Amino acid sequence: PRWDAVQRRVEHVLEHVPVLVEKVVPMPLHPTTLRWTKDTDFDLDYHLRRVVLPGEPDEQGLFDHARTMA
């Protein structure tokens, strides 16, 4: 797929599912109590990256790369 189309689709999903851009933070004065809050520093470019598989790109190379990244 075209990269710009992928980015637009993910941005569209994030607009409609705002919980995907939230993070866990401690409550003031209660550091053991956590809550979800909107991540105002969320950077889609950090989470959505392109990679080029080394060598001949094939399914096994994709699986090997995914296993390494996980």
mmCIF file of N, CA and C in Angstrom:
data_model
loop_
_atom_site.group_PDB
_atom_site.id
_atom_site.type_symbol
_atom_site.label_atom_id
_atom_site.label_comp_id
_atom_site.label_asym_id
_atom_site.label_seq_id
_atom_site.Cartn_x
_atom_site.Cartn_y
_atom_site.Cartn_z
ATOM 1 N N PRO A 1 0.824 -1.208 0.000
ATOM 2 C CA PRO A 1 0.000 0.000 0.000
ATOM 3 C C PRO A 1 0.860 1.260 0.000
ATOM 4 N N ARG A 2 0.298 2.320 -0.501
ATOM 5 C CA ARG A 2 1.011 3.605 -0.485
ATOM 6 C C ARG A 2 1.152 4.078 0.962
ATOM 7 N N TRP A 3 2.334 4.576 1.304
ATOM 8 C CA TRP A 3 2.624 4.987 2.676
ATOM 9 C C TRP A 3 1.696 6.106 3.134
ATOM 10 N N ASP A 4 1.440 7.086 2.283
ATOM 11 C CA ASP A 4 0.569 8.194 2.688
ATOM 12 C C ASP A 4 -0.852 7.707 2.962
ATOM 13 N N ALA A 5 -1.306 6.698 2.248
ATOM 14 C CA ALA A 5 -2.637 6.134 2.492
ATOM 15 C C ALA A 5 -2.673 5.405 3.839
ATOM 16 N N VAL A 6 -1.600 4.711 4.166
ATOM 17 C CA VAL A 6 -1.518 4.028 5.457
ATOM 18 C C VAL A 6 -1.565 5.053 6.588
ATOM 19 N N GLN A 7 -0.781 6.105 6.469
ATOM 20 C CA GLN A 7 -0.752 7.140 7.499
ATOM 21 C C GLN A 7 -2.125 7.789 7.680
ATOM 22 N N ARG A 8 -2.768 8.121 6.585
ATOM 23 C CA ARG A 8 -4.101 8.741 6.674
ATOM 24 C C ARG A 8 -5.100 7.808 7.347
ATOM 25 N N ARG A 9 -5.029 6.526 7.020
ATOM 26 C CA ARG A 9 -5.959 5.556 7.616
ATOM 27 C C ARG A 9 -5.737 5.445 9.121
ATOM 28 N N VAL A 10 -4.503 5.381 9.547
ATOM 29 C CA VAL A 10 -4.211 5.293 10.980
ATOM 30 C C VAL A 10 -4.657 6.573 11.680
ATOM 31 N N GLU A 11 -4.406 7.735 11.096
ATOM 32 C CA GLU A 11 -4.873 8.994 11.678
ATOM 33 C C GLU A 11 -6.389 9.004 11.811
ATOM 34 N N HIS A 12 -7.078 8.503 10.805
ATOM 35 C CA HIS A 12 -8.544 8.427 10.828
ATOM 36 C C HIS A 12 -9.009 7.543 11.989
ATOM 37 N N VAL A 13 -8.375 6.398 12.164
ATOM 38 C CA VAL A 13 -8.739 5.491 13.252
ATOM 39 C C VAL A 13 -8.479 6.155 14.603
ATOM 40 N N LEU A 14 -7.358 6.839 14.749
ATOM 41 C CA LEU A 14 -7.032 7.500 16.012
ATOM 42 C C LEU A 14 -8.044 8.581 16.361
ATOM 43 N N GLU A 15 -8.591 9.256 15.365
ATOM 44 C CA GLU A 15 -9.614 10.271 15.616
ATOM 45 C C GLU A 15 -10.893 9.641 16.159
ATOM 46 N N HIS A 16 -11.199 8.429 15.704
ATOM 47 C CA HIS A 16 -12.449 7.774 16.089
ATOM 48 C C HIS A 16 -12.308 6.829 17.287
ATOM 49 N N VAL A 17 -11.077 6.509 17.655
ATOM 50 C CA VAL A 17 -10.824 5.646 18.813
ATOM 51 C C VAL A 17 -9.771 6.348 19.680
ATOM 52 N N PRO A 18 -10.169 7.389 20.390
ATOM 53 C CA PRO A 18 -9.197 8.205 21.132
ATOM 54 C C PRO A 18 -8.444 7.459 22.226
ATOM 55 N N VAL A 19 -8.973 6.341 22.698
ATOM 56 C CA VAL A 19 -8.265 5.586 23.733
ATOM 57 C C VAL A 19 -6.906 5.105 23.230
ATOM 58 N N LEU A 20 -6.716 5.014 21.922
ATOM 59 C CA LEU A 20 -5.448 4.552 21.362
ATOM 60 C C LEU A 20 -4.315 5.561 21.529
ATOM 61 N N VAL A 21 -4.634 6.791 21.896
ATOM 62 C CA VAL A 21 -3.583 7.796 22.125
ATOM 63 C C VAL A 21 -3.570 8.234 23.592
ATOM 64 N N GLU A 22 -3.933 7.309 24.474
ATOM 65 C CA GLU A 22 -3.872 7.589 25.899
ATOM 66 C C GLU A 22 -2.677 6.872 26.515
ATOM 67 N N LYS A 23 -2.284 7.355 27.693
ATOM 68 C CA LYS A 23 -1.183 6.734 28.427
ATOM 69 C C LYS A 23 -1.560 6.656 29.906
ATOM 70 N N VAL A 24 -0.872 5.805 30.634
ATOM 71 C CA VAL A 24 -1.096 5.644 32.067
ATOM 72 C C VAL A 24 -0.184 6.602 32.816
ATOM 73 N N VAL A 25 -0.771 7.340 33.758
ATOM 74 C CA VAL A 25 0.007 8.273 34.579
ATOM 75 C C VAL A 25 -0.412 8.130 36.040
ATOM 76 N N PRO A 26 0.512 8.387 36.970
ATOM 77 C CA PRO A 26 0.147 8.342 38.391
ATOM 78 C C PRO A 26 -0.684 9.561 38.780
ATOM 79 N N MET A 27 -1.557 9.373 39.750
ATOM 80 C CA MET A 27 -2.368 10.476 40.264
ATOM 81 C C MET A 27 -1.501 11.337 41.183
ATOM 82 N N PRO A 28 -1.663 12.646 41.110
ATOM 83 C CA PRO A 28 -0.914 13.510 42.030
ATOM 84 C C PRO A 28 -1.241 13.140 43.490
ATOM 85 N N LEU A 29 -0.238 13.096 44.301
ATOM 86 C CA LEU A 29 -0.328 12.769 45.726
ATOM 87 C C LEU A 29 -0.692 11.308 46.002
ATOM 88 N N HIS A 30 -0.919 10.511 44.954
ATOM 89 C CA HIS A 30 -1.219 9.085 45.104
ATOM 90 C C HIS A 30 -0.421 8.306 44.046
ATOM 91 N N PRO A 31 0.892 8.206 44.213
ATOM 92 C CA PRO A 31 1.731 7.618 43.155
ATOM 93 C C PRO A 31 1.427 6.158 42.839
ATOM 94 N N THR A 32 0.719 5.448 43.716
ATOM 95 C CA THR A 32 0.377 4.064 43.406
ATOM 96 C C THR A 32 -0.974 3.938 42.717
ATOM 97 N N THR A 33 -1.690 5.039 42.601
ATOM 98 C CA THR A 33 -2.971 5.050 41.897
ATOM 99 C C THR A 33 -2.724 5.580 40.492
ATOM 100 N N LEU A 34 -3.118 4.803 39.496
ATOM 101 C CA LEU A 34 -2.866 5.174 38.106
ATOM 102 C C LEU A 34 -4.171 5.513 37.403
ATOM 103 N N ARG A 35 -4.058 6.322 36.346
ATOM 104 C CA ARG A 35 -5.229 6.644 35.534
ATOM 105 C C ARG A 35 -4.782 6.824 34.086
ATOM 106 N N TRP A 36 -5.736 6.693 33.190
ATOM 107 C CA TRP A 36 -5.491 6.924 31.771
ATOM 108 C C TRP A 36 -5.733 8.388 31.460
ATOM 109 N N THR A 37 -4.867 8.962 30.631
ATOM 110 C CA THR A 37 -5.037 10.347 30.208
ATOM 111 C C THR A 37 -4.558 10.487 28.769
ATOM 112 N N LYS A 38 -5.063 11.496 28.083
ATOM 113 C CA LYS A 38 -4.644 11.717 26.705
ATOM 114 C C LYS A 38 -3.154 12.059 26.660
ATOM 115 N N ASP A 39 -2.445 11.424 25.755
ATOM 116 C CA ASP A 39 -1.013 11.691 25.576
ATOM 117 C C ASP A 39 -0.863 12.887 24.640
ATOM 118 N N THR A 40 -0.628 14.044 25.205
ATOM 119 C CA THR A 40 -0.518 15.262 24.398
ATOM 120 C C THR A 40 0.767 15.295 23.587
ATOM 121 N N ASP A 41 1.721 14.421 23.922
ATOM 122 C CA ASP A 41 2.980 14.343 23.173
ATOM 123 C C ASP A 41 3.002 13.161 22.204
ATOM 124 N N PHE A 42 1.837 12.569 21.933
ATOM 125 C CA PHE A 42 1.773 11.404 21.054
ATOM 126 C C PHE A 42 2.338 11.759 19.682
ATOM 127 N N ASP A 43 3.256 10.919 19.214
ATOM 128 C CA ASP A 43 3.923 11.148 17.927
ATOM 129 C C ASP A 43 3.692 9.930 17.037
ATOM 130 N N LEU A 44 2.787 10.065 16.088
ATOM 131 C CA LEU A 44 2.460 8.952 15.209
ATOM 132 C C LEU A 44 3.686 8.460 14.449
ATOM 133 N N ASP A 45 4.576 9.347 14.066
ATOM 134 C CA ASP A 45 5.780 8.946 13.340
ATOM 135 C C ASP A 45 6.677 8.033 14.169
ATOM 136 N N TYR A 46 6.605 8.148 15.489
ATOM 137 C CA TYR A 46 7.384 7.256 16.354
ATOM 138 C C TYR A 46 6.780 5.851 16.337
ATOM 139 N N HIS A 47 5.470 5.751 16.307
ATOM 140 C CA HIS A 47 4.785 4.462 16.391
ATOM 141 C C HIS A 47 4.585 3.788 15.041
ATOM 142 N N LEU A 48 4.563 4.558 13.986
ATOM 143 C CA LEU A 48 4.305 4.026 12.649
ATOM 144 C C LEU A 48 5.558 4.256 11.801
ATOM 145 N N ARG A 49 6.274 3.190 11.533
ATOM 146 C CA ARG A 49 7.555 3.321 10.828
ATOM 147 C C ARG A 49 7.630 2.373 9.642
ATOM 148 N N ARG A 50 8.366 2.795 8.655
ATOM 149 C CA ARG A 50 8.633 1.946 7.493
ATOM 150 C C ARG A 50 9.982 1.293 7.685
ATOM 151 N N VAL A 51 10.065 0.048 7.267
ATOM 152 C CA VAL A 51 11.348 -0.649 7.273
ATOM 153 C C VAL A 51 11.504 -1.351 5.937
ATOM 154 N N VAL A 52 12.738 -1.555 5.548
ATOM 155 C CA VAL A 52 13.050 -2.302 4.335
ATOM 156 C C VAL A 52 13.709 -3.594 4.773
ATOM 157 N N LEU A 53 13.149 -4.704 4.346
ATOM 158 C CA LEU A 53 13.721 -5.987 4.718
ATOM 159 C C LEU A 53 15.063 -6.178 4.024
ATOM 160 N N PRO A 54 16.035 -6.717 4.749
ATOM 161 C CA PRO A 54 17.324 -6.966 4.119
ATOM 162 C C PRO A 54 17.227 -8.141 3.144
ATOM 163 N N GLY A 55 18.067 -8.121 2.158
ATOM 164 C CA GLY A 55 18.106 -9.223 1.199
ATOM 165 C C GLY A 55 16.863 -9.264 0.323
ATOM 166 N N GLU A 56 16.545 -10.449 -0.129
ATOM 167 C CA GLU A 56 15.379 -10.656 -0.991
ATOM 168 C C GLU A 56 14.111 -10.630 -0.131
ATOM 169 N N PRO A 57 13.227 -9.648 -0.354
ATOM 170 C CA PRO A 57 12.016 -9.584 0.479
ATOM 171 C C PRO A 57 11.065 -10.738 0.155
ATOM 172 N N ASP A 58 10.822 -11.577 1.159
ATOM 173 C CA ASP A 58 9.874 -12.669 1.006
ATOM 174 C C ASP A 58 9.143 -12.865 2.335
ATOM 175 N N GLU A 59 8.217 -13.786 2.361
ATOM 176 C CA GLU A 59 7.408 -13.997 3.556
ATOM 177 C C GLU A 59 8.256 -14.425 4.748
ATOM 178 N N GLN A 60 9.219 -15.310 4.537
ATOM 179 C CA GLN A 60 10.068 -15.764 5.639
ATOM 180 C C GLN A 60 10.891 -14.610 6.203
ATOM 181 N N GLY A 61 11.399 -13.743 5.319
ATOM 182 C CA GLY A 61 12.135 -12.569 5.775
ATOM 183 C C GLY A 61 11.262 -11.653 6.609
ATOM 184 N N LEU A 62 10.002 -11.497 6.209
ATOM 185 C CA LEU A 62 9.048 -10.689 6.972
ATOM 186 C C LEU A 62 8.827 -11.281 8.353
ATOM 187 N N PHE A 63 8.606 -12.605 8.421
ATOM 188 C CA PHE A 63 8.387 -13.273 9.708
ATOM 189 C C PHE A 63 9.634 -13.160 10.602
ATOM 190 N N ASP A 64 10.816 -13.331 10.019
ATOM 191 C CA ASP A 64 12.056 -13.207 10.791
ATOM 192 C C ASP A 64 12.200 -11.813 11.374
ATOM 193 N N HIS A 65 11.912 -10.800 10.551
ATOM 194 C CA HIS A 65 12.008 -9.408 11.021
ATOM 195 C C HIS A 65 10.982 -9.139 12.125
ATOM 196 N N ALA A 66 9.749 -9.586 11.926
ATOM 197 C CA ALA A 66 8.697 -9.374 12.922
ATOM 198 C C ALA A 66 9.070 -10.040 14.248
ATOM 199 N N ARG A 67 9.636 -11.240 14.189
ATOM 200 C CA ARG A 67 10.036 -11.944 15.393
ATOM 201 C C ARG A 67 11.128 -11.159 16.131
ATOM 202 N N THR A 68 12.091 -10.634 15.394
ATOM 203 C CA THR A 68 13.160 -9.845 15.986
ATOM 204 C C THR A 68 12.620 -8.568 16.629
ATOM 205 N N MET A 69 11.695 -7.896 15.956
ATOM 206 C CA MET A 69 11.130 -6.649 16.473
ATOM 207 C C MET A 69 10.264 -6.896 17.720
ATOM 208 N N ALA A 70 9.578 -8.039 17.743
ATOM 209 C CA ALA A 70 8.712 -8.340 18.886
ATOM 210 C C ALA A 70 9.545 -8.664 20.099
#
